[in-house]
Every structure is written in C-alpha cells, then in structure tokens.
Amino acid sequence: MKATLIKASLTAALSIGLITSAFAADVTGTWIRANGSAKIKITKCGSNLCGNIVWLKKPRKDTKNPDPALRNRSLIGSKTILGMKPAGKNSWKGKLYNAEDGKTYSGKMNLVSANKLKLEGCVLIFCKGDTWSRTK
C-alpha cells in the first residue's frame, strides 16, 4: 500500500513537471518587437514554426524584397519566420526574413521565459538579435 502511494505520488509529480515544461516551451502566439514597430504571430507550420507580420506601427510595402514582383505587397501578412525547427530545449533554428534589407538570414529563437523570446539572424559568425515580448 505504501509503495503504491509513493509510486502514484512520483507519477503525479513527474506528470506535473512534464506538463509545466511543455507549457513553458509553447512559443506560439503573438509577439511584439522590442522597439514596438511590429507584431508577429508565430504558428505551427507542419512540424516547424512560422511567423507572419500581423501589425505594423507604420504600415508599408515590402520594397526591399529581392523579388521585384513582391515589392508592392503589404508587409502585413508576410512571413518573417520561416520553418524554424526544434534545436534543443526552448530553442529553434531556421530562417528569418528581414524586410528592412530584403534579405533572409540563418536564424535561431530561444524562449527566455514564458513572455520573452530572443531571435538572432546570422551571417557567418556575425549575429544580430532582438528580444520580443508576448502580447495579445
């Protein structure tokens, strides 16, 4: 009886731990850039993560896009996080599109806390990042 109670308690404790860590790793939702210029909604796209711009403080066109046919489109709705794959606990790697220069970079995301997400875009060994906050 005592062994069964201990086993049940351990199972419950482990289950709660797994649920908590699974919740902490949920990066889906809407995030705002540190400078407040844009909101990006991160969703699952297959087994990866993708993100689309859903709001801009100053709406504009994708004028720096390398594809001339896309330069007249609104940035709202465009993808900025492209196929991020799991790369460890609370970490993903993939591609990031930077509409400010029209280039796509190797990128990584790290969930710092439930409400903070650090993104970095890299060229060779040089990386530049931004920390986003979860928003509604």
Short mmCIF file of N, CA and C in Angstrom, two decimals:
data_model
loop_
_atom_site.label_atom_id
_atom_site.label_comp_id
_atom_site.label_asym_id
_atom_site.label_seq_id
_atom_site.Cartn_x
_atom_site.Cartn_y
_atom_site.Cartn_z
N MET A 1 0.83 -1.20 0.00
CA MET A 1 0.00 0.00 0.00
C MET A 1 0.86 1.26 0.00
N LYS A 2 1.90 1.28 0.89
CA LYS A 2 2.78 2.43 0.97
C LYS A 2 3.55 2.61 -0.35
N ALA A 3 4.03 1.50 -0.91
CA ALA A 3 4.77 1.55 -2.18
C ALA A 3 3.88 2.07 -3.30
N THR A 4 2.63 1.66 -3.32
CA THR A 4 1.69 2.11 -4.35
C THR A 4 1.45 3.61 -4.22
N LEU A 5 1.31 4.10 -3.00
CA LEU A 5 1.08 5.52 -2.74
C LEU A 5 2.29 6.34 -3.17
N ILE A 6 3.49 5.86 -2.86
CA ILE A 6 4.72 6.56 -3.25
C ILE A 6 4.84 6.58 -4.77
N LYS A 7 4.56 5.44 -5.41
CA LYS A 7 4.63 5.36 -6.87
C LYS A 7 3.63 6.32 -7.52
N ALA A 8 2.43 6.36 -6.98
CA ALA A 8 1.40 7.26 -7.51
C ALA A 8 1.81 8.72 -7.33
N SER A 9 2.40 9.05 -6.19
CA SER A 9 2.85 10.43 -5.93
C SER A 9 3.97 10.82 -6.88
N LEU A 10 4.91 9.91 -7.12
CA LEU A 10 6.01 10.19 -8.04
C LEU A 10 5.50 10.37 -9.46
N THR A 11 4.56 9.52 -9.86
CA THR A 11 3.99 9.62 -11.20
C THR A 11 3.29 10.96 -11.37
N ALA A 12 2.52 11.38 -10.37
CA ALA A 12 1.81 12.66 -10.43
C ALA A 12 2.81 13.82 -10.49
N ALA A 13 3.86 13.76 -9.68
CA ALA A 13 4.86 14.83 -9.66
C ALA A 13 5.57 14.92 -11.01
N LEU A 14 5.94 13.80 -11.58
CA LEU A 14 6.60 13.80 -12.89
C LEU A 14 5.67 14.32 -13.97
N SER A 15 4.40 13.93 -13.91
CA SER A 15 3.43 14.39 -14.90
C SER A 15 3.27 15.90 -14.84
N ILE A 16 3.20 16.45 -13.64
CA ILE A 16 3.07 17.90 -13.48
C ILE A 16 4.31 18.58 -14.03
N GLY A 17 5.49 18.02 -13.78
CA GLY A 17 6.73 18.56 -14.32
C GLY A 17 6.75 18.56 -15.83
N LEU A 18 6.29 17.50 -16.44
CA LEU A 18 6.25 17.42 -17.90
C LEU A 18 5.26 18.40 -18.48
N ILE A 19 4.12 18.54 -17.84
CA ILE A 19 3.11 19.50 -18.32
C ILE A 19 3.65 20.91 -18.22
N THR A 20 4.30 21.24 -17.11
CA THR A 20 4.85 22.57 -16.92
C THR A 20 5.93 22.86 -17.96
N SER A 21 6.85 21.92 -18.21
CA SER A 21 7.90 22.18 -19.19
C SER A 21 7.34 22.25 -20.60
N ALA A 22 6.31 21.48 -20.90
CA ALA A 22 5.69 21.56 -22.22
C ALA A 22 5.03 22.91 -22.41
N PHE A 23 4.39 23.43 -21.37
CA PHE A 23 3.74 24.73 -21.45
C PHE A 23 4.78 25.83 -21.63
N ALA A 24 5.89 25.73 -20.90
CA ALA A 24 6.93 26.75 -20.98
C ALA A 24 7.51 26.84 -22.40
N ALA A 25 7.52 25.75 -23.12
CA ALA A 25 8.11 25.73 -24.45
C ALA A 25 7.13 26.16 -25.54
N ASP A 26 5.94 26.59 -25.19
CA ASP A 26 4.96 26.99 -26.20
C ASP A 26 5.27 28.40 -26.66
N VAL A 27 5.85 28.50 -27.83
CA VAL A 27 6.25 29.78 -28.39
C VAL A 27 5.19 30.35 -29.33
N THR A 28 4.14 29.56 -29.60
CA THR A 28 3.09 30.05 -30.49
C THR A 28 2.35 31.20 -29.82
N GLY A 29 1.88 32.10 -30.65
CA GLY A 29 1.16 33.27 -30.14
C GLY A 29 1.67 34.52 -30.83
N THR A 30 1.26 35.67 -30.32
CA THR A 30 1.63 36.95 -30.91
C THR A 30 2.68 37.64 -30.06
N TRP A 31 3.71 38.13 -30.75
CA TRP A 31 4.87 38.76 -30.11
C TRP A 31 5.08 40.16 -30.68
N ILE A 32 5.59 41.06 -29.85
CA ILE A 32 5.90 42.42 -30.32
C ILE A 32 7.40 42.64 -30.24
N ARG A 33 7.96 43.26 -31.27
CA ARG A 33 9.39 43.57 -31.29
C ARG A 33 9.73 44.51 -30.15
N ALA A 34 10.99 44.53 -29.74
CA ALA A 34 11.45 45.36 -28.62
C ALA A 34 11.18 46.84 -28.86
N ASN A 35 11.29 47.29 -30.11
CA ASN A 35 11.06 48.71 -30.40
C ASN A 35 9.58 49.03 -30.65
N GLY A 36 8.70 48.04 -30.57
CA GLY A 36 7.27 48.26 -30.73
C GLY A 36 6.81 48.50 -32.16
N SER A 37 7.68 48.24 -33.14
CA SER A 37 7.34 48.56 -34.52
C SER A 37 6.46 47.52 -35.22
N ALA A 38 6.46 46.28 -34.71
CA ALA A 38 5.72 45.22 -35.40
C ALA A 38 5.28 44.14 -34.43
N LYS A 39 4.17 43.48 -34.79
CA LYS A 39 3.71 42.30 -34.07
C LYS A 39 3.76 41.13 -35.04
N ILE A 40 4.27 40.01 -34.55
CA ILE A 40 4.42 38.81 -35.36
C ILE A 40 3.69 37.66 -34.68
N LYS A 41 2.86 36.96 -35.44
CA LYS A 41 2.14 35.81 -34.91
C LYS A 41 2.88 34.55 -35.32
N ILE A 42 3.31 33.77 -34.31
CA ILE A 42 4.02 32.52 -34.55
C ILE A 42 3.03 31.38 -34.44
N THR A 43 3.02 30.53 -35.47
CA THR A 43 2.13 29.38 -35.51
C THR A 43 2.93 28.15 -35.95
N LYS A 44 2.31 27.00 -35.78
CA LYS A 44 2.92 25.77 -36.28
C LYS A 44 2.66 25.69 -37.78
N CYS A 45 3.69 25.28 -38.50
CA CYS A 45 3.54 25.00 -39.94
C CYS A 45 4.15 23.62 -40.14
N GLY A 46 3.30 22.62 -40.11
CA GLY A 46 3.78 21.24 -40.11
C GLY A 46 4.43 20.95 -38.77
N SER A 47 5.64 20.42 -38.78
CA SER A 47 6.34 20.14 -37.53
C SER A 47 7.27 21.30 -37.15
N ASN A 48 7.24 22.38 -37.93
CA ASN A 48 8.09 23.55 -37.69
C ASN A 48 7.27 24.72 -37.16
N LEU A 49 7.93 25.87 -37.01
CA LEU A 49 7.26 27.11 -36.61
C LEU A 49 7.47 28.17 -37.68
N CYS A 50 6.44 28.96 -37.93
CA CYS A 50 6.50 30.06 -38.88
C CYS A 50 5.90 31.29 -38.21
N GLY A 51 6.24 32.45 -38.74
CA GLY A 51 5.69 33.68 -38.18
C GLY A 51 5.37 34.70 -39.25
N ASN A 52 4.20 35.31 -39.12
CA ASN A 52 3.74 36.32 -40.06
C ASN A 52 3.55 37.65 -39.34
N ILE A 53 3.86 38.72 -40.03
CA ILE A 53 3.60 40.06 -39.50
C ILE A 53 2.09 40.28 -39.50
N VAL A 54 1.54 40.64 -38.34
CA VAL A 54 0.10 40.86 -38.24
C VAL A 54 -0.25 42.32 -37.95
N TRP A 55 0.76 43.13 -37.60
CA TRP A 55 0.52 44.54 -37.29
C TRP A 55 1.83 45.29 -37.45
N LEU A 56 1.74 46.49 -38.01
CA LEU A 56 2.89 47.39 -38.10
C LEU A 56 2.50 48.76 -37.57
N LYS A 57 3.37 49.36 -36.79
CA LYS A 57 3.12 50.71 -36.28
C LYS A 57 2.99 51.68 -37.45
N LYS A 58 3.87 51.49 -38.46
CA LYS A 58 3.82 52.29 -39.68
C LYS A 58 3.71 51.33 -40.86
N PRO A 59 2.49 50.99 -41.27
CA PRO A 59 2.32 50.04 -42.39
C PRO A 59 3.09 50.51 -43.63
N ARG A 60 3.69 49.51 -44.31
CA ARG A 60 4.46 49.83 -45.52
C ARG A 60 4.53 48.62 -46.43
N LYS A 61 5.07 48.83 -47.58
CA LYS A 61 5.23 47.78 -48.59
C LYS A 61 6.58 47.07 -48.39
N ASP A 62 6.73 45.92 -49.02
CA ASP A 62 7.94 45.10 -48.95
C ASP A 62 8.93 45.56 -50.03
N THR A 63 9.29 46.84 -49.99
CA THR A 63 10.07 47.48 -51.06
C THR A 63 11.48 46.94 -51.25
N LYS A 64 12.04 46.27 -50.26
CA LYS A 64 13.41 45.75 -50.36
C LYS A 64 13.45 44.28 -50.77
N ASN A 65 12.29 43.69 -51.04
CA ASN A 65 12.24 42.28 -51.40
C ASN A 65 13.08 42.02 -52.66
N PRO A 66 13.89 40.96 -52.65
CA PRO A 66 14.71 40.67 -53.83
C PRO A 66 13.88 40.29 -55.07
N ASP A 67 12.62 39.89 -54.86
CA ASP A 67 11.74 39.56 -55.97
C ASP A 67 10.93 40.82 -56.34
N PRO A 68 11.23 41.43 -57.48
CA PRO A 68 10.53 42.67 -57.87
C PRO A 68 9.00 42.53 -57.86
N ALA A 69 8.50 41.35 -58.12
CA ALA A 69 7.05 41.14 -58.15
C ALA A 69 6.41 41.27 -56.77
N LEU A 70 7.22 41.16 -55.71
CA LEU A 70 6.69 41.23 -54.34
C LEU A 70 6.91 42.59 -53.67
N ARG A 71 7.58 43.49 -54.32
CA ARG A 71 7.93 44.77 -53.69
C ARG A 71 6.74 45.69 -53.46
N ASN A 72 5.63 45.45 -54.11
CA ASN A 72 4.45 46.29 -53.93
C ASN A 72 3.46 45.71 -52.93
N ARG A 73 3.75 44.52 -52.37
CA ARG A 73 2.83 43.91 -51.41
C ARG A 73 3.00 44.54 -50.03
N SER A 74 1.94 44.51 -49.26
CA SER A 74 1.99 44.97 -47.88
C SER A 74 2.83 44.01 -47.06
N LEU A 75 3.58 44.54 -46.11
CA LEU A 75 4.33 43.66 -45.20
C LEU A 75 3.39 42.92 -44.24
N ILE A 76 2.23 43.51 -43.97
CA ILE A 76 1.27 42.84 -43.09
C ILE A 76 0.79 41.57 -43.79
N GLY A 77 0.97 40.45 -43.12
CA GLY A 77 0.63 39.15 -43.68
C GLY A 77 1.83 38.40 -44.23
N SER A 78 2.95 39.09 -44.43
CA SER A 78 4.12 38.42 -44.98
C SER A 78 4.85 37.60 -43.91
N LYS A 79 5.54 36.55 -44.38
CA LYS A 79 6.28 35.67 -43.47
C LYS A 79 7.63 36.28 -43.14
N THR A 80 7.95 36.26 -41.87
CA THR A 80 9.25 36.74 -41.42
C THR A 80 10.03 35.64 -40.70
N ILE A 81 9.32 34.65 -40.14
CA ILE A 81 9.95 33.47 -39.53
C ILE A 81 9.63 32.30 -40.43
N LEU A 82 10.66 31.64 -40.94
CA LEU A 82 10.50 30.62 -41.96
C LEU A 82 11.00 29.26 -41.49
N GLY A 83 10.10 28.33 -41.25
CA GLY A 83 10.46 26.94 -40.96
C GLY A 83 11.44 26.72 -39.83
N MET A 84 11.19 27.30 -38.68
CA MET A 84 12.06 27.07 -37.52
C MET A 84 11.85 25.65 -36.99
N LYS A 85 12.96 24.92 -36.85
CA LYS A 85 12.92 23.53 -36.37
C LYS A 85 13.46 23.46 -34.96
N PRO A 86 12.93 22.53 -34.14
CA PRO A 86 13.45 22.37 -32.78
C PRO A 86 14.96 22.11 -32.80
N ALA A 87 15.66 22.79 -31.87
CA ALA A 87 17.12 22.66 -31.79
C ALA A 87 17.57 22.58 -30.33
N GLY A 88 16.77 21.92 -29.51
CA GLY A 88 17.07 21.82 -28.09
C GLY A 88 15.92 22.37 -27.27
N LYS A 89 16.10 22.36 -25.97
CA LYS A 89 15.04 22.83 -25.08
C LYS A 89 14.80 24.32 -25.28
N ASN A 90 13.56 24.68 -25.60
CA ASN A 90 13.13 26.07 -25.80
C ASN A 90 13.97 26.79 -26.86
N SER A 91 14.42 26.06 -27.87
CA SER A 91 15.29 26.62 -28.89
C SER A 91 14.91 26.08 -30.27
N TRP A 92 14.98 26.95 -31.30
CA TRP A 92 14.65 26.58 -32.66
C TRP A 92 15.65 27.22 -33.61
N LYS A 93 15.89 26.58 -34.76
CA LYS A 93 16.76 27.12 -35.80
C LYS A 93 16.05 27.05 -37.14
N GLY A 94 16.30 28.06 -37.96
CA GLY A 94 15.69 28.10 -39.29
C GLY A 94 16.13 29.34 -40.02
N LYS A 95 15.18 30.00 -40.67
CA LYS A 95 15.46 31.20 -41.46
C LYS A 95 14.59 32.36 -40.99
N LEU A 96 15.13 33.56 -41.12
CA LEU A 96 14.42 34.80 -40.77
C LEU A 96 14.50 35.76 -41.95
N TYR A 97 13.36 36.28 -42.36
CA TYR A 97 13.33 37.29 -43.42
C TYR A 97 13.32 38.66 -42.77
N ASN A 98 14.25 39.52 -43.16
CA ASN A 98 14.35 40.88 -42.64
C ASN A 98 13.86 41.84 -43.71
N ALA A 99 12.67 42.36 -43.53
CA ALA A 99 12.08 43.27 -44.53
C ALA A 99 12.83 44.59 -44.59
N GLU A 100 13.61 44.92 -43.57
CA GLU A 100 14.35 46.18 -43.58
C GLU A 100 15.45 46.20 -44.64
N ASP A 101 16.01 45.02 -44.97
CA ASP A 101 17.03 44.97 -46.03
C ASP A 101 16.68 43.96 -47.13
N GLY A 102 15.55 43.26 -47.00
CA GLY A 102 15.10 42.32 -48.02
C GLY A 102 15.89 41.02 -48.07
N LYS A 103 16.63 40.72 -47.00
CA LYS A 103 17.46 39.52 -47.00
C LYS A 103 16.92 38.47 -46.04
N THR A 104 17.23 37.22 -46.35
CA THR A 104 16.86 36.10 -45.49
C THR A 104 18.14 35.58 -44.84
N TYR A 105 18.08 35.41 -43.54
CA TYR A 105 19.25 35.01 -42.75
C TYR A 105 19.02 33.68 -42.05
N SER A 106 20.11 32.99 -41.76
CA SER A 106 20.04 31.84 -40.85
C SER A 106 19.65 32.44 -39.51
N GLY A 107 18.77 31.75 -38.81
CA GLY A 107 18.30 32.34 -37.55
C GLY A 107 18.07 31.32 -36.47
N LYS A 108 17.92 31.84 -35.28
CA LYS A 108 17.58 31.00 -34.14
C LYS A 108 16.68 31.78 -33.20
N MET A 109 15.85 31.02 -32.50
CA MET A 109 14.96 31.59 -31.50
C MET A 109 15.17 30.83 -30.20
N ASN A 110 15.16 31.57 -29.10
CA ASN A 110 15.25 30.96 -27.77
C ASN A 110 14.18 31.57 -26.89
N LEU A 111 13.35 30.72 -26.32
CA LEU A 111 12.34 31.17 -25.39
C LEU A 111 13.02 31.41 -24.05
N VAL A 112 13.22 32.67 -23.70
CA VAL A 112 13.93 33.06 -22.48
C VAL A 112 13.04 32.84 -21.27
N SER A 113 11.77 33.18 -21.40
CA SER A 113 10.77 32.97 -20.36
C SER A 113 9.44 32.83 -21.07
N ALA A 114 8.37 32.63 -20.32
CA ALA A 114 7.06 32.47 -20.94
C ALA A 114 6.67 33.68 -21.79
N ASN A 115 7.24 34.86 -21.47
CA ASN A 115 6.85 36.08 -22.16
C ASN A 115 7.99 36.80 -22.87
N LYS A 116 9.14 36.17 -23.00
CA LYS A 116 10.29 36.78 -23.69
C LYS A 116 10.88 35.79 -24.68
N LEU A 117 11.09 36.25 -25.91
CA LEU A 117 11.62 35.42 -26.99
C LEU A 117 12.78 36.15 -27.64
N LYS A 118 13.96 35.53 -27.63
CA LYS A 118 15.14 36.14 -28.25
C LYS A 118 15.33 35.54 -29.64
N LEU A 119 15.46 36.41 -30.64
CA LEU A 119 15.71 35.99 -32.02
C LEU A 119 17.05 36.55 -32.46
N GLU A 120 17.76 35.77 -33.26
CA GLU A 120 19.02 36.21 -33.83
C GLU A 120 19.10 35.78 -35.28
N GLY A 121 19.50 36.71 -36.14
CA GLY A 121 19.78 36.41 -37.52
C GLY A 121 21.27 36.48 -37.71
N CYS A 122 21.85 35.54 -38.46
CA CYS A 122 23.30 35.46 -38.56
C CYS A 122 23.78 35.37 -40.01
N VAL A 123 24.94 35.97 -40.25
CA VAL A 123 25.69 35.81 -41.48
C VAL A 123 27.08 35.36 -41.02
N LEU A 124 27.46 34.15 -41.45
CA LEU A 124 28.70 33.52 -40.98
C LEU A 124 28.68 33.48 -39.45
N ILE A 125 29.61 34.17 -38.79
CA ILE A 125 29.64 34.15 -37.32
C ILE A 125 29.08 35.42 -36.70
N PHE A 126 28.63 36.34 -37.55
CA PHE A 126 28.12 37.61 -37.05
C PHE A 126 26.60 37.54 -36.91
N CYS A 127 26.12 37.79 -35.70
CA CYS A 127 24.69 37.70 -35.42
C CYS A 127 24.18 39.02 -34.85
N LYS A 128 22.93 39.29 -35.15
CA LYS A 128 22.25 40.47 -34.60
C LYS A 128 20.90 39.98 -34.08
N GLY A 129 20.52 40.45 -32.91
CA GLY A 129 19.30 39.93 -32.31
C GLY A 129 18.36 40.98 -31.78
N ASP A 130 17.23 40.49 -31.35
CA ASP A 130 16.15 41.31 -30.79
C ASP A 130 15.38 40.43 -29.81
N THR A 131 14.92 40.99 -28.73
CA THR A 131 14.13 40.25 -27.77
C THR A 131 12.69 40.74 -27.85
N TRP A 132 11.79 39.83 -28.14
CA TRP A 132 10.38 40.16 -28.28
C TRP A 132 9.62 39.84 -27.01
N SER A 133 8.49 40.50 -26.83
CA SER A 133 7.61 40.26 -25.69
C SER A 133 6.28 39.70 -26.18
N ARG A 134 5.73 38.78 -25.41
CA ARG A 134 4.42 38.20 -25.76
C ARG A 134 3.36 39.29 -25.59
N THR A 135 2.43 39.33 -26.53
CA THR A 135 1.36 40.33 -26.50
C THR A 135 0.07 39.66 -26.95
N LYS A 136 -1.00 40.42 -26.97
CA LYS A 136 -2.30 39.89 -27.40
C LYS A 136 -2.61 40.35 -28.79
#
